[in-house]
PDB file of C-alpha atoms in Angstrom:
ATOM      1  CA  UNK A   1      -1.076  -8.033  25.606  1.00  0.00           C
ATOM      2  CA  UNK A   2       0.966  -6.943  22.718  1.00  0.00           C
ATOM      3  CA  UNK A   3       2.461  -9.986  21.088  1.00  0.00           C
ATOM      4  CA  UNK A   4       4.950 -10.627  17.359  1.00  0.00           C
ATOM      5  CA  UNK A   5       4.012 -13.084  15.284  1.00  0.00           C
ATOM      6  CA  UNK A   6       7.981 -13.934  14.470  1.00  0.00           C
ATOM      7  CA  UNK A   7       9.280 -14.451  10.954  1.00  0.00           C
ATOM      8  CA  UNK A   8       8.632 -18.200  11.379  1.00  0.00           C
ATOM      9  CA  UNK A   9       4.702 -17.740  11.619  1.00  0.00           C
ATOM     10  CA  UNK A  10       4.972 -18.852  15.211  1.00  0.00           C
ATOM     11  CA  UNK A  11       3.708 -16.448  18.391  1.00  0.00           C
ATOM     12  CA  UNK A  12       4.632 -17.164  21.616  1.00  0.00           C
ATOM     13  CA  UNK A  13       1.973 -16.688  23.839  1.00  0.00           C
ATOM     14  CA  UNK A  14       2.216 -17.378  27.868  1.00  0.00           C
ATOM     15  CA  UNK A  15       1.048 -19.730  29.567  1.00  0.00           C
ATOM     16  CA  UNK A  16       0.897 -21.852  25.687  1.00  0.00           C
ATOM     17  CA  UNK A  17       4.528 -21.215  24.571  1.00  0.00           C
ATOM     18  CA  UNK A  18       4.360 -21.289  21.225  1.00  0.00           C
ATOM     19  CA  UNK A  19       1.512 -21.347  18.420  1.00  0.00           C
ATOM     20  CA  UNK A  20       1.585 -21.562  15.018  1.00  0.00           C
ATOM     21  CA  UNK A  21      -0.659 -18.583  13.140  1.00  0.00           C
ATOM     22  CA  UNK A  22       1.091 -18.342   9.891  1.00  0.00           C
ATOM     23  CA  UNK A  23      -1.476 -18.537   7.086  1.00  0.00           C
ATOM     24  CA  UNK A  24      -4.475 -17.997   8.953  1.00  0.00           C
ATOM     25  CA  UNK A  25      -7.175 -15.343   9.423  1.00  0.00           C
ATOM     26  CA  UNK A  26      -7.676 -12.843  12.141  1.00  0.00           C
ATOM     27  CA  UNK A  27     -11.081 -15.283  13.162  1.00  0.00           C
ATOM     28  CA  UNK A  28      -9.202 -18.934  12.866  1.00  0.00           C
ATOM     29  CA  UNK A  29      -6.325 -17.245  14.562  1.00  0.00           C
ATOM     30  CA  UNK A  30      -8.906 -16.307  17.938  1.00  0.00           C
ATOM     31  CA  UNK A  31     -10.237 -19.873  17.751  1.00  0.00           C
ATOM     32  CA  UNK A  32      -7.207 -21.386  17.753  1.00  0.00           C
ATOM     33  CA  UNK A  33      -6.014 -19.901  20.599  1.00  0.00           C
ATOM     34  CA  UNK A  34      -9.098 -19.427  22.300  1.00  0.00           C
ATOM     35  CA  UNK A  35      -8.930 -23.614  21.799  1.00  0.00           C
ATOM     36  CA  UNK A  36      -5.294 -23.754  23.621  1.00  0.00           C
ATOM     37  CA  UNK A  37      -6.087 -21.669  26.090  1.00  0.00           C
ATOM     38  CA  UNK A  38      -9.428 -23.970  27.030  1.00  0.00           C
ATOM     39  CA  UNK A  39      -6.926 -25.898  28.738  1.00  0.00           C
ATOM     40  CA  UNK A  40      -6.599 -23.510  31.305  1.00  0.00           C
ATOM     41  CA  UNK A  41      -9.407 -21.306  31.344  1.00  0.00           C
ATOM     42  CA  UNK A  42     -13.771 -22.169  31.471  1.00  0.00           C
ATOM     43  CA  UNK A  43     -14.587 -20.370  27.928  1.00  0.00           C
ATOM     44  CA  UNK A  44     -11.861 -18.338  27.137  1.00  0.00           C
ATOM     45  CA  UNK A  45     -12.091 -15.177  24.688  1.00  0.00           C
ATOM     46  CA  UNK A  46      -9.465 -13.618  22.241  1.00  0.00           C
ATOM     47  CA  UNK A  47      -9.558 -10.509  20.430  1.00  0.00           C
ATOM     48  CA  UNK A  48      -6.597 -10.223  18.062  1.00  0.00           C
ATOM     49  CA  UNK A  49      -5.856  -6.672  16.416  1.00  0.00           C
ATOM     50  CA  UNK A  50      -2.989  -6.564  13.581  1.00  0.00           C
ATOM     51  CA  UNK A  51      -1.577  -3.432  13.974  1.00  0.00           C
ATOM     52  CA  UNK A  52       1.431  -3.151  11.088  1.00  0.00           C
ATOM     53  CA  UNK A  53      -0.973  -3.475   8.022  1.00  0.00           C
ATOM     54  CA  UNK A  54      -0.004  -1.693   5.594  1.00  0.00           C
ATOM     55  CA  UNK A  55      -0.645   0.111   1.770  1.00  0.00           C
ATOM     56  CA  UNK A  56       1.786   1.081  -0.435  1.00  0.00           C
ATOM     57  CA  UNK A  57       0.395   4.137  -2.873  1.00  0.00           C
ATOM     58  CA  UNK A  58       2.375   5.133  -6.480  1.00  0.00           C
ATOM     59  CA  UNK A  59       0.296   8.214  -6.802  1.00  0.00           C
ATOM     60  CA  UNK A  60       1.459   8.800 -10.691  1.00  0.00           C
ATOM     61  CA  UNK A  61       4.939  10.187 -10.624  1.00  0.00           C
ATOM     62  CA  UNK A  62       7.988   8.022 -10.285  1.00  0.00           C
ATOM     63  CA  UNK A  63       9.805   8.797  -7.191  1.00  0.00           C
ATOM     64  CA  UNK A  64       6.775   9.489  -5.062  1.00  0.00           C
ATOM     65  CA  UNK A  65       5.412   6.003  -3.351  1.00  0.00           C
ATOM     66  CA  UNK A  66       4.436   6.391  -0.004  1.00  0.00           C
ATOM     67  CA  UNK A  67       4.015   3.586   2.113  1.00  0.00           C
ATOM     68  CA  UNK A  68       0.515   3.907   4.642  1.00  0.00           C
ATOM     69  CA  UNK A  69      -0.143   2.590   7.560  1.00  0.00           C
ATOM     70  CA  UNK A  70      -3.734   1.096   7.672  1.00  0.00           C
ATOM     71  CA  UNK A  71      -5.278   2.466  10.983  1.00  0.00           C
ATOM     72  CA  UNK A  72      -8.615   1.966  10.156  1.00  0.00           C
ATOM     73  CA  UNK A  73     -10.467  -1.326   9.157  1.00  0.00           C
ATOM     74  CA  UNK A  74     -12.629   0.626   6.551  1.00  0.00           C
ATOM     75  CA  UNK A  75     -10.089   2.799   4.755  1.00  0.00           C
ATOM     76  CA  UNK A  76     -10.684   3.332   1.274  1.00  0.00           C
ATOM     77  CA  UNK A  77      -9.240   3.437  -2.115  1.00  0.00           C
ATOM     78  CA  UNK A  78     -10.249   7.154  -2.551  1.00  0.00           C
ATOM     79  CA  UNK A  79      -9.219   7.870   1.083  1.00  0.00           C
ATOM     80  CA  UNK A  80      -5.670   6.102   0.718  1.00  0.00           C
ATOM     81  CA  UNK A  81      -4.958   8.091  -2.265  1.00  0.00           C
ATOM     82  CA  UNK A  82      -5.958  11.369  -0.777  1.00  0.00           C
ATOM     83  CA  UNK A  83      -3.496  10.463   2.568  1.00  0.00           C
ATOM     84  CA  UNK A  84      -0.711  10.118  -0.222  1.00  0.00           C
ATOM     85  CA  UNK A  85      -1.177  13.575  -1.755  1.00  0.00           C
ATOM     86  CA  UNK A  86      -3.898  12.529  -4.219  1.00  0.00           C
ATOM     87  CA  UNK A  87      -3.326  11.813  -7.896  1.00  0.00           C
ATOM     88  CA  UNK A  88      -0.158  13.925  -8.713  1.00  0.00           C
ATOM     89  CA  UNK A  89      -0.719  16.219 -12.008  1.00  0.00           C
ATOM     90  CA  UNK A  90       1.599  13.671 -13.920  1.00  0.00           C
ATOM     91  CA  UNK A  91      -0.896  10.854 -13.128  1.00  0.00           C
ATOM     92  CA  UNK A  92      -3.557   9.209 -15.003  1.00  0.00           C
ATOM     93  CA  UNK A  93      -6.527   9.256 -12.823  1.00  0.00           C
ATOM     94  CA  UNK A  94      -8.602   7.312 -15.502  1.00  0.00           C
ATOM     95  CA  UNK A  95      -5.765   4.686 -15.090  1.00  0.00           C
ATOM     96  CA  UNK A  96      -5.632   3.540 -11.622  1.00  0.00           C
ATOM     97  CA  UNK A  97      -4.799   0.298 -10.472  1.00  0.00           C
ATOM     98  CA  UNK A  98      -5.608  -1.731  -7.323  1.00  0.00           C
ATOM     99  CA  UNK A  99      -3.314  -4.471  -6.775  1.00  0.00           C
ATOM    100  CA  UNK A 100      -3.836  -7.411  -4.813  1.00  0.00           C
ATOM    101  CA  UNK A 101      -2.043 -10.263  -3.748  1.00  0.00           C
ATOM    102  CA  UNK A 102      -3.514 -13.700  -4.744  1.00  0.00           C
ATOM    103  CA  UNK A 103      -3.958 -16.312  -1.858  1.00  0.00           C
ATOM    104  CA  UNK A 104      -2.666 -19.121  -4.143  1.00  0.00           C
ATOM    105  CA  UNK A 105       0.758 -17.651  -4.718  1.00  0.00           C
ATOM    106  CA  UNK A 106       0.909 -19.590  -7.903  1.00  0.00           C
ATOM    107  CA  UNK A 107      -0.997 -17.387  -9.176  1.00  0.00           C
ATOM    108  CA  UNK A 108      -1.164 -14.227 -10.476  1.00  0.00           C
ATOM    109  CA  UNK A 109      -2.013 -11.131  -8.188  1.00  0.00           C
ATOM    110  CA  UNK A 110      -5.531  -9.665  -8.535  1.00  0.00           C
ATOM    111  CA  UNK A 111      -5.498  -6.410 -10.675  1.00  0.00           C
ATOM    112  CA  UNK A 112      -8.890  -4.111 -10.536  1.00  0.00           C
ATOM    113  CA  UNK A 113      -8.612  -0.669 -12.924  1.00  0.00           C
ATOM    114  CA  UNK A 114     -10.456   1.856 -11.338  1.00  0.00           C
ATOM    115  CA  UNK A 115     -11.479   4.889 -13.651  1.00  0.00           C
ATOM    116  CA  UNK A 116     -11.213   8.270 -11.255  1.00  0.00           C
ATOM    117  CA  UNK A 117     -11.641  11.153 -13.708  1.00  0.00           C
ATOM    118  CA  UNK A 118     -15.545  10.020 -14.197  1.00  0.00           C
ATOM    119  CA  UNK A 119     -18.055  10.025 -11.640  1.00  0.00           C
ATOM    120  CA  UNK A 120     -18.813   6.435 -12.038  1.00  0.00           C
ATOM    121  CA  UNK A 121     -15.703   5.604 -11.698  1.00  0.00           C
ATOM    122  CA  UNK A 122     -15.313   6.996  -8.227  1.00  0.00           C
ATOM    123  CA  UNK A 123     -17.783   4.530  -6.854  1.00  0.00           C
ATOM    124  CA  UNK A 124     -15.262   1.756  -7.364  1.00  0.00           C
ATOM    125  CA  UNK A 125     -13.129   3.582  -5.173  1.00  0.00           C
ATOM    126  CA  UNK A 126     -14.961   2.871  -2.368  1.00  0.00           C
ATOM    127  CA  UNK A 127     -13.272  -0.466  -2.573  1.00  0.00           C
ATOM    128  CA  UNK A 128     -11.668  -1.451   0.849  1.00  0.00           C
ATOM    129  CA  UNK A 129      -7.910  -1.832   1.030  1.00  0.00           C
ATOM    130  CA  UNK A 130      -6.139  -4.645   2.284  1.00  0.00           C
ATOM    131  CA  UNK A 131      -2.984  -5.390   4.311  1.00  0.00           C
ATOM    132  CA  UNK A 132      -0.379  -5.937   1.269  1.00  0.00           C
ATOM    133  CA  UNK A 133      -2.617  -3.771  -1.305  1.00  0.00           C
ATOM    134  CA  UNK A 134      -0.922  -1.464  -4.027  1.00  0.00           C
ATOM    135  CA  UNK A 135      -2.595   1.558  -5.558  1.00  0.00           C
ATOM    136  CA  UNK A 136      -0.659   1.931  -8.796  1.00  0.00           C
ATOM    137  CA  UNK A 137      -1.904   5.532 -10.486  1.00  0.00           C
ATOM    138  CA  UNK A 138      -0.045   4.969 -14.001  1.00  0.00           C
ATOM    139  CA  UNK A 139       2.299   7.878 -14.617  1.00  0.00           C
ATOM    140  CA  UNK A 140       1.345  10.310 -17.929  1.00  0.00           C
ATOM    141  CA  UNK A 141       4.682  10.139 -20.632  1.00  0.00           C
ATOM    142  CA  UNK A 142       5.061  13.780 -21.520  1.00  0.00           C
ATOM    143  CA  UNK A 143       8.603  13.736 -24.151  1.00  0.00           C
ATOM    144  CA  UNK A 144       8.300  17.400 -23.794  1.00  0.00           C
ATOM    145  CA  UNK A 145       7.655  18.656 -20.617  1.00  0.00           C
ATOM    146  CA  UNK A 146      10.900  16.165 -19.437  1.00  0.00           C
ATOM    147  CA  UNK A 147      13.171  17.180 -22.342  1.00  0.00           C
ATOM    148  CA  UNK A 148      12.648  20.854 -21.032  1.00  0.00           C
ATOM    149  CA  UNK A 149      12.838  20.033 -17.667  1.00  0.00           C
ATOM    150  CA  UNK A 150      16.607  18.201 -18.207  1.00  0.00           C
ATOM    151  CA  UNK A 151      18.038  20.222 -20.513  1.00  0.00           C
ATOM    152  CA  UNK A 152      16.909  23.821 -18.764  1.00  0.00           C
ATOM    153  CA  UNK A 153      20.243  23.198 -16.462  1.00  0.00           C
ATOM    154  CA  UNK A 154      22.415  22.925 -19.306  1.00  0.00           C
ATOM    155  CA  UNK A 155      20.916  26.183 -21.447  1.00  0.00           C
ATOM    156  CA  UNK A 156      21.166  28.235 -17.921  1.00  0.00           C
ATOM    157  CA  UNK A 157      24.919  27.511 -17.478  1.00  0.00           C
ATOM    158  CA  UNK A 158      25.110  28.631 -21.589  1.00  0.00           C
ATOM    159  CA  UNK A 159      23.760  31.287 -21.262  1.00  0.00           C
ATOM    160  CA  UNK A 160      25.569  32.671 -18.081  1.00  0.00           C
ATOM    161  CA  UNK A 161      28.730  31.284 -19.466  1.00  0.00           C
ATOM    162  CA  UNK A 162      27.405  33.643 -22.965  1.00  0.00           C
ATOM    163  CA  UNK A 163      27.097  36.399 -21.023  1.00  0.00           C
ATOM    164  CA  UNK A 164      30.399  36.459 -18.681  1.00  0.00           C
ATOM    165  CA  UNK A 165      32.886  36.076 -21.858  1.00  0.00           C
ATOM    166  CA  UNK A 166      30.396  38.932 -23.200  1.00  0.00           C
ATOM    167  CA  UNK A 167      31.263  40.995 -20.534  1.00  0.00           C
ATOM    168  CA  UNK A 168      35.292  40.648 -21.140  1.00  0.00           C
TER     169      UNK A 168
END
């Protein structure tokens, strides 16, 4: 049975009507509804599956985020990356960042920096990703390579403007 949980953190479930799920886990979630349905049923047993988790990559150049579903329990930061495309060339690999949300939402979201240009740094990649996560692979500033890049336009149409009055 493929059920919502709605934007008020309530499900509605059959024979139950509605149940409220919002803030807990996958495992209080089963025993609270295993517990409603007890009513009904000698020892029932829920399995829930969340199927829209999801991972939001910046693989290290500006436009390029990609937004991943999370099919498997076990998917990696390493793995993650490489579904986005892997560290683009303008990206830091020695400078990326896991992002997590904080349960307390007071606080401050967790931050891990995960070093992928070393060997020993690719062992914190192994790191599981969560629903919510963001893999933040800082950018690399090159002044040059964008002043070239945004004023190539601009020389071309100089140049074939040059060479059309040289023609006349």
């Amino acid at each position: 049975l493929d059920v919502t949980v709605e934007s008020d953190g309530y499900v509605k479930m059959p024979l139950i009507g509605r149940v409220y799920l919002e803030g807990l886990t996958v495992k209080e979630a089963e025993k609270l509804l295993e517990k409603e349905y007890a009513e009904n049923y000698v020892e029932p047993f829920i399995n829930i599956r969340v199927s829209n988790k999801r991972v939001i990559v910046f693989p290290g150049n500006g436009g390029a985020a990609r937004v991943l579903p999370l099919t498997n329990n076990n998917t990696t930061v390493m793995e993650a990356l490489a579904a986005a495309g892997g560290v683009q060339e303008d990206g830091k690999a020695y400078k990326v960042k896991l992002i997590r949300n904080n349960p307390d939402p007071a606080q401050k979201p967790y931050v891990y920096l995960m070093d992928l240009s070393q060997i020993q740094g690719i062992t914190s990649a192994r790191s599981r990703v969560q629903a919510g996560d963001i893999i933040y692979v800082e950018p690399r500033y090159r002044p040059v390579a964008t002043t070239i890049r945004e004023i190539t336009p601009l020389l071309t149409l100089i140049t074939t403007a040059l060479l059309v009055i040289q023609f006349y």
